[in-house]
GROMACS .gro file of C-alpha atoms in nm:
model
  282
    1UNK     CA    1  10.979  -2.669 -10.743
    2UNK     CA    2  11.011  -2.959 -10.931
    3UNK     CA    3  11.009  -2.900 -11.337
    4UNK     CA    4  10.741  -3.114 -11.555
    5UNK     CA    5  10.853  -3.283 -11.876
    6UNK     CA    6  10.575  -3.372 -12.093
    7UNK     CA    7  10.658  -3.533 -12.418
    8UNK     CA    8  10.340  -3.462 -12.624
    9UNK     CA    9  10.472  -3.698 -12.925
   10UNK     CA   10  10.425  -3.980 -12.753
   11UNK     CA   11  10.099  -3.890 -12.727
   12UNK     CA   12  10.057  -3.936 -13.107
   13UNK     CA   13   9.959  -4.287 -13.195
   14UNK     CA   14  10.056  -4.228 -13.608
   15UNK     CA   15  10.411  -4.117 -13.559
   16UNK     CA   16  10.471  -4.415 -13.336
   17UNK     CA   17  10.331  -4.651 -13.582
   18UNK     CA   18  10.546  -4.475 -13.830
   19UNK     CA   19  10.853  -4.508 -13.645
   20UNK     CA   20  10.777  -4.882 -13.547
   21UNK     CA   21  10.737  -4.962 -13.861
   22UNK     CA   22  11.111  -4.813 -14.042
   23UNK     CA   23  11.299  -5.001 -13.748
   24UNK     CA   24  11.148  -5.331 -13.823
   25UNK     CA   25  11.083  -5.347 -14.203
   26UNK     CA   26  11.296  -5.588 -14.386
   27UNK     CA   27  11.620  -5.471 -14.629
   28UNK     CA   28  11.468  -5.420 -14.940
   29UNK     CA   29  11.628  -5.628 -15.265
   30UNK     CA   30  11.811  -5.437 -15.561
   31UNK     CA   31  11.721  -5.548 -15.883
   32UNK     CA   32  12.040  -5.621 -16.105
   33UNK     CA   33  11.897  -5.743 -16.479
   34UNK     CA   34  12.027  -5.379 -16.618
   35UNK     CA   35  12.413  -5.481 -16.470
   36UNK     CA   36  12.406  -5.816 -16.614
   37UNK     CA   37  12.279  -5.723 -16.984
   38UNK     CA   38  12.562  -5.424 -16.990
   39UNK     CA   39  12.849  -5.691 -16.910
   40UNK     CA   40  12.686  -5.981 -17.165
   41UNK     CA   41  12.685  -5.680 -17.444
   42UNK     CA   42  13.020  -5.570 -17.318
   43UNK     CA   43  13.162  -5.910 -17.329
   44UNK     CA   44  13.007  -5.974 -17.638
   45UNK     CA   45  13.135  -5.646 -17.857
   46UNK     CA   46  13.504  -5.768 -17.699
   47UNK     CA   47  13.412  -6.114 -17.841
   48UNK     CA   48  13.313  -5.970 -18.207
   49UNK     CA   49  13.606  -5.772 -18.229
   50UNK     CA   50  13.859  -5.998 -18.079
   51UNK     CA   51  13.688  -6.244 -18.340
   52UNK     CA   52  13.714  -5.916 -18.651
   53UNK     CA   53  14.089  -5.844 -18.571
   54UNK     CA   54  14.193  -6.196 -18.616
   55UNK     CA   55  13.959  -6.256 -18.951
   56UNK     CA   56  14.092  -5.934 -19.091
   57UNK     CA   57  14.475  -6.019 -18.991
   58UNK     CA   58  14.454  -6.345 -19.128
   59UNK     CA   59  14.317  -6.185 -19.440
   60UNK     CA   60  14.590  -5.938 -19.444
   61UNK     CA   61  14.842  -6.250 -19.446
   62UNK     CA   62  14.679  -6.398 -19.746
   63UNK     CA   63  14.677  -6.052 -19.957
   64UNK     CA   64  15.048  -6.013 -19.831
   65UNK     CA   65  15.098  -6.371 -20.006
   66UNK     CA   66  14.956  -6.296 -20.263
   67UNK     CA   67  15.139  -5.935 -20.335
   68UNK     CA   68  15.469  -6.099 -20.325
   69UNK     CA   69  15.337  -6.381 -20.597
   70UNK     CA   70  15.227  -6.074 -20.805
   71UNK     CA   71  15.574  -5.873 -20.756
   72UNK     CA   72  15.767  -6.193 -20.826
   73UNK     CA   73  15.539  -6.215 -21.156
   74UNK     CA   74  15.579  -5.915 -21.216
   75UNK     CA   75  15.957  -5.901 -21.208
   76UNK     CA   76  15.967  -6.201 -21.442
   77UNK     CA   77  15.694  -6.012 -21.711
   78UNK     CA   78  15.922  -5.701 -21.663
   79UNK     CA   79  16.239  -5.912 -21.733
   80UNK     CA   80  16.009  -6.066 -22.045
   81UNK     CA   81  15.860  -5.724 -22.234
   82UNK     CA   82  16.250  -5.600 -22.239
   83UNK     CA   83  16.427  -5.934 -22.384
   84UNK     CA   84  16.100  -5.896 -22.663
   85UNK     CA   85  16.176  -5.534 -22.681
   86UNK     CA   86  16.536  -5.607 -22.717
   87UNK     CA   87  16.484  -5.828 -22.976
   88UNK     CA   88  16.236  -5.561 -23.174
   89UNK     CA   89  16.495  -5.314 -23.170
   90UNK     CA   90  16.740  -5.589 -23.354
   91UNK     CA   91  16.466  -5.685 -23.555
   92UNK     CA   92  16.388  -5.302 -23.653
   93UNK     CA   93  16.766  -5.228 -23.735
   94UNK     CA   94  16.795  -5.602 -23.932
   95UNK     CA   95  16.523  -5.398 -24.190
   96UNK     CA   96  16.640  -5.069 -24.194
   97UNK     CA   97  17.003  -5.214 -24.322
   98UNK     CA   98  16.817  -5.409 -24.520
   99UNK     CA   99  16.637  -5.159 -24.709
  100UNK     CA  100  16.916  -4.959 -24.710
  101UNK     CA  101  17.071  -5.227 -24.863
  102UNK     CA  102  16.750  -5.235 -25.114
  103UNK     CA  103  16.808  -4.870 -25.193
  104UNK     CA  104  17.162  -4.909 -25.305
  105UNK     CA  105  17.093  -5.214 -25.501
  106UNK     CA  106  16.789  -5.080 -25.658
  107UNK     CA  107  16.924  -4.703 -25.755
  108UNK     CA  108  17.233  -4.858 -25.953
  109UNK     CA  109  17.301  -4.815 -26.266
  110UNK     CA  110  17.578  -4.981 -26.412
  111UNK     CA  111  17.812  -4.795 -26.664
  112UNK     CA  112  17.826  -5.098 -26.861
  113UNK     CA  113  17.452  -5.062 -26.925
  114UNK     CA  114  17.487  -4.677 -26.992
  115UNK     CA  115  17.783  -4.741 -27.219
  116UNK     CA  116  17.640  -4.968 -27.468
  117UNK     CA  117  17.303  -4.737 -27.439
  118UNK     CA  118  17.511  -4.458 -27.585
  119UNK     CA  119  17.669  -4.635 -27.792
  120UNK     CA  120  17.354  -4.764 -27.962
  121UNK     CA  121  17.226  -4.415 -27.974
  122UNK     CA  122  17.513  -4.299 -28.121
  123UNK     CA  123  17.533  -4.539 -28.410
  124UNK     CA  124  17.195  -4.447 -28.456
  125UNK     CA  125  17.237  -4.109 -28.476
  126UNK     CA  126  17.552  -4.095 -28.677
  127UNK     CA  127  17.740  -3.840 -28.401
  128UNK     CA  128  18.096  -3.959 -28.203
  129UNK     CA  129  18.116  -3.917 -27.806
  130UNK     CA  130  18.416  -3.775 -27.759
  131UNK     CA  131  18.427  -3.689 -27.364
  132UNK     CA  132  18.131  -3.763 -27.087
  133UNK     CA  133  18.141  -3.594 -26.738
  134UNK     CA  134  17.953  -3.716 -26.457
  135UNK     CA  135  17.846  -3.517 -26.120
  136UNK     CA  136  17.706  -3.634 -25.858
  137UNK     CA  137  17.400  -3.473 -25.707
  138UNK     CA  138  17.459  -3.297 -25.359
  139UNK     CA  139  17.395  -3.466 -25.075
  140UNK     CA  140  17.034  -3.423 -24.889
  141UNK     CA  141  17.049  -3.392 -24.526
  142UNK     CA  142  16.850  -3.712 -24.404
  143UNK     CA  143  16.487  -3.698 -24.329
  144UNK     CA  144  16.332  -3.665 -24.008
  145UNK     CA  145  16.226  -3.985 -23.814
  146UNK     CA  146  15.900  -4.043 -23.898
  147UNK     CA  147  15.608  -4.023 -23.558
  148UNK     CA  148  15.586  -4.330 -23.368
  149UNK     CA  149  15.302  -4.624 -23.508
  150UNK     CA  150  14.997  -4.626 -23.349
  151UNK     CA  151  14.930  -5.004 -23.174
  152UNK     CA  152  14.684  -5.027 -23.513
  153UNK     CA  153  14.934  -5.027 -23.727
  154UNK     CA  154  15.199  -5.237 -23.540
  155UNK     CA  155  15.272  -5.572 -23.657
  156UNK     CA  156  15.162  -5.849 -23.468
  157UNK     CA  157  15.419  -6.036 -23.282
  158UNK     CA  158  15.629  -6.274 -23.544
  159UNK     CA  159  15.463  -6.111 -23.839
  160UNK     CA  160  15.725  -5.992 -24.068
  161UNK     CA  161  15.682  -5.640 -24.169
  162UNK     CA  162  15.575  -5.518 -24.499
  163UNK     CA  163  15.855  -5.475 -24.728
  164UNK     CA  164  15.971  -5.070 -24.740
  165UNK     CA  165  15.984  -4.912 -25.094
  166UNK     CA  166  16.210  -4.634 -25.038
  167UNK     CA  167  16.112  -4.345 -25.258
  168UNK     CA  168  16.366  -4.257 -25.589
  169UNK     CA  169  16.586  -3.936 -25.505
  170UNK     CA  170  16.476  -3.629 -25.636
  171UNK     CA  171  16.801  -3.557 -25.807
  172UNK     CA  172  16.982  -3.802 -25.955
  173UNK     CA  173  17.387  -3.757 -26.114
  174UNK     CA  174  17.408  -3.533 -26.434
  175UNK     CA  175  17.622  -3.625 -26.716
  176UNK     CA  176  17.751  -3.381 -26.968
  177UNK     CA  177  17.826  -3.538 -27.308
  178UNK     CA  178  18.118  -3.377 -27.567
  179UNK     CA  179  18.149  -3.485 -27.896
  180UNK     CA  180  18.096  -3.430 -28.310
  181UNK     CA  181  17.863  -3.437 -28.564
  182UNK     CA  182  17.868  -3.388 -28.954
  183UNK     CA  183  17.571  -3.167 -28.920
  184UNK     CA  184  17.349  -3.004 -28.705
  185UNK     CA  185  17.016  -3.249 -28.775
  186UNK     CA  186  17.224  -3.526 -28.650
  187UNK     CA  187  17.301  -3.354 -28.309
  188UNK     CA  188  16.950  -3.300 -28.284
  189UNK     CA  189  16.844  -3.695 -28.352
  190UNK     CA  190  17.082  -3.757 -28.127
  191UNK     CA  191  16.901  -3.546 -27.811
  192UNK     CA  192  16.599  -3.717 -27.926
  193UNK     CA  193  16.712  -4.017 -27.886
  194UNK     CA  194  16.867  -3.908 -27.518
  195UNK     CA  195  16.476  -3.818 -27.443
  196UNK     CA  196  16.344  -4.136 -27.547
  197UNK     CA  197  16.570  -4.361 -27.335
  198UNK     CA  198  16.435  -4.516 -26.984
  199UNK     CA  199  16.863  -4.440 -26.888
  200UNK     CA  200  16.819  -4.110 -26.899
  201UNK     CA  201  16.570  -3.808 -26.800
  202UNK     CA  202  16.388  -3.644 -27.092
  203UNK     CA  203  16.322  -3.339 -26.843
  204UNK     CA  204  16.666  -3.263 -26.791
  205UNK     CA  205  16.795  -3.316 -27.188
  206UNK     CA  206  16.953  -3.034 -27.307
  207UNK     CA  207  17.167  -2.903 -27.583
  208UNK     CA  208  17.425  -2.696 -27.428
  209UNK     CA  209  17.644  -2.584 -27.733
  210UNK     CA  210  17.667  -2.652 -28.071
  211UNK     CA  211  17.949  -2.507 -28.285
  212UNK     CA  212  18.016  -2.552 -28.655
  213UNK     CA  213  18.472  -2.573 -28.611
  214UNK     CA  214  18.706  -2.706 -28.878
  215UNK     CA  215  18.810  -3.081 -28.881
  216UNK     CA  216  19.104  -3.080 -28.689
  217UNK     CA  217  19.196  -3.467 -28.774
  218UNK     CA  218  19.568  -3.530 -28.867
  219UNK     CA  219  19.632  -3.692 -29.256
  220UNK     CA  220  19.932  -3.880 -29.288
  221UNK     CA  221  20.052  -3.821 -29.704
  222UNK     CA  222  20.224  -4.052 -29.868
  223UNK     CA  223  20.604  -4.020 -29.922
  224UNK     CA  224  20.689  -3.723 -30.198
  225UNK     CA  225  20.872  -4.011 -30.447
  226UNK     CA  226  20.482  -4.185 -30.445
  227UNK     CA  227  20.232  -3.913 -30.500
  228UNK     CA  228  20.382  -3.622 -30.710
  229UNK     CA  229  20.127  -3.381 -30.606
  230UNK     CA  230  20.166  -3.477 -30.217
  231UNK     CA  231  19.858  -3.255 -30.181
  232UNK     CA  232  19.611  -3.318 -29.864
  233UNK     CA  233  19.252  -3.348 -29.928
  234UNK     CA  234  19.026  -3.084 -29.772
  235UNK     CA  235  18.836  -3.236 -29.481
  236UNK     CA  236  18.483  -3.143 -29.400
  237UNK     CA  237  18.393  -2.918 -29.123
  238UNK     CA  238  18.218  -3.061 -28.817
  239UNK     CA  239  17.998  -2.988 -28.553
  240UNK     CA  240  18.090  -2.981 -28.185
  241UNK     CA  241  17.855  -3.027 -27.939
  242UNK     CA  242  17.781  -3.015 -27.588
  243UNK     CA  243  17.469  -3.203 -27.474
  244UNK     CA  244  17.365  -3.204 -27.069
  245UNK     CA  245  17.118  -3.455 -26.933
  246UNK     CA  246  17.098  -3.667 -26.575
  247UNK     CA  247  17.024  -4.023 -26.511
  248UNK     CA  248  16.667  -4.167 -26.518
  249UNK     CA  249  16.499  -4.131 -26.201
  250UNK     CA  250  16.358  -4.466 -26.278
  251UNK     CA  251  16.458  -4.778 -26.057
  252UNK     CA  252  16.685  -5.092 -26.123
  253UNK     CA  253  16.410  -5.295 -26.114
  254UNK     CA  254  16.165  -5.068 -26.324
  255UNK     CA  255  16.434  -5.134 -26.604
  256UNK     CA  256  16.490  -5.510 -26.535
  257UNK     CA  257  16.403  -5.582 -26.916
  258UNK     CA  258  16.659  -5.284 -27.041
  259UNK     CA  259  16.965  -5.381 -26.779
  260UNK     CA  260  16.921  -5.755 -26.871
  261UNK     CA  261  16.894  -5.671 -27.273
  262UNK     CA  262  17.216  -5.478 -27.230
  263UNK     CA  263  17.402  -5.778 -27.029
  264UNK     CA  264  17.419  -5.625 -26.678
  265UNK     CA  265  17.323  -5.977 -26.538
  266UNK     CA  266  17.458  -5.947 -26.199
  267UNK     CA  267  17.269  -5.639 -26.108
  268UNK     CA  268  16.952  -5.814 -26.259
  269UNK     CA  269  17.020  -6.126 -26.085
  270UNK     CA  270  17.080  -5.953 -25.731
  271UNK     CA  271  16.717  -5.733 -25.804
  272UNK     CA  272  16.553  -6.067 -25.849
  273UNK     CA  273  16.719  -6.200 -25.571
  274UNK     CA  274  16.573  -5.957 -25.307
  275UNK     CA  275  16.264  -5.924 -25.488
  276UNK     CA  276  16.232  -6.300 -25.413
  277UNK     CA  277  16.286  -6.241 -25.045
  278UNK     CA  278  16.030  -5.946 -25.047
  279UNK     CA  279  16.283  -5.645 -24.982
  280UNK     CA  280  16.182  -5.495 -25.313
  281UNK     CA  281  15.857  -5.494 -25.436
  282UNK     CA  282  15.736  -5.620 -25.765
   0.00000   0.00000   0.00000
């Protein structure tokens, strides 16, 4: 028997067509636009930050420049501010000594001064000085630095600083004066007078002792052959006394009128002196 192959696709006109048609219709074209825009914006951002990295390095060059011109400035500022400070320091220890100085100068009070002061005073009041004894006041411990100036109330750069008036001690030495007197109203002018005088403190004036005593003062009689009686008068009794008081707390140059009236010129001369040059105040 012989076997029958029908192919009933073949039959079909439309799938035919179809299939024609795929085997002989052209390649069809890819459009690429998308591509090329991605590579031109690629090759662009490289391009801007190729072109960034070499504005901001060459930037960073400059700024390095310029740090180093600011260190080296710096260094020579630096090097500056400590030679001035340096020189501050000098200048600061140049017025310290110098009011030191001031303070000696200005707290003296000669005993030449003092002598003839008493022995006005004691003319005046008819008494003798037989014995004085000075003491010195114990010593303070030194003050605490005072705080720091605030920029305010620093000097200026080459202004001299005002001139320091360093402040009278609150003790000053005590002298303790031994002597006679005919009577008691004389001892007592006489401690008046020690209150009234710019040498000495009024506060501090004191009579200590007072004691009526015989007159202890050696005679010396004529030889027997010259006075037949060879009898020694009967001296009066006196007073001894014992009067305390301490220096004036006043200044040298607060009693520049009393120092030069009682001839202590060289003190007077050296208070002028640095009053001139504006250690001491007027």
């Amino acid at each position: 028997m012989q076997n029958l192959e029908i192919n009933f696709l073949n039959d079909r006109p439309d799938l035919l067509e179809r299939e024609v048609r795929r085997q002989v219709s052209p390649t069809q074209t890819i459009d690429q636009t998308p591509v090329l825009i991605g590579v031109g914006a690629a090759l662009a951002l490289n391009a801007i930050i190729g072109g960034a990295w070499f504005v901001f390095d060459r930037q960073n060059a400059d700024l390095q420049k310029e740090l180093d011109t600011l260190v080296a400035t710096l260094g020579t500022k630096t090097s500056a501010v400590q030679a001035l400070d340096e020189i501050n320091k000098q200048t600061k220890e140049a017025n310290q000594e110098a009011d030191a100085l001031a303070t000696v100068f200005n707290q003296i009070k000669p005993w030449s001064a003092l002598t003839l002061e008493l022995g006005q005073l004691m003319q005046v009041a008819g008494v003798r000085i037989v014995d004085i004894k000075q003491t010195e006041p114990p010593v303070t411990a030194p003050v605490a630095a005072a705080p720091a100036a605030t920029p305010a109330a620093t000097p200026a750069a080459g202004e001299a600083a005002a001139p320091v008036s360093a402040p009278p001690p609150t003790e000053t030495a005590k002298l303790e004066i031994s002597g006679v007197a005919n009577t008691f109203t004389q001892i007592n002018d006489f401690v008046l007078l020690l209150n009234r005088s710019p040498f000495f403190n009024g506060e501090k004036t004191k009579l200590i002792s007072a004691k009526l005593e015989e007159n202890t003062t050696q005679l010396v009689s004529k030889p027997a052959s010259t006075d037949a009686g060879n009898i020694k008068p009967r001296l009066q009794s006196v007073v001894k006394y014992t009067i305390e008081t301490n220096l004036s707390r006043a200044t040298a140059s607060e009693l520049l009128p009393e120092l030069q009236n009682k001839g202590a010129l060289g003190l007077v001369d050296r208070i002028k002196t640095l009053q001139e040059k504006g250690v001491i105040k007027q």
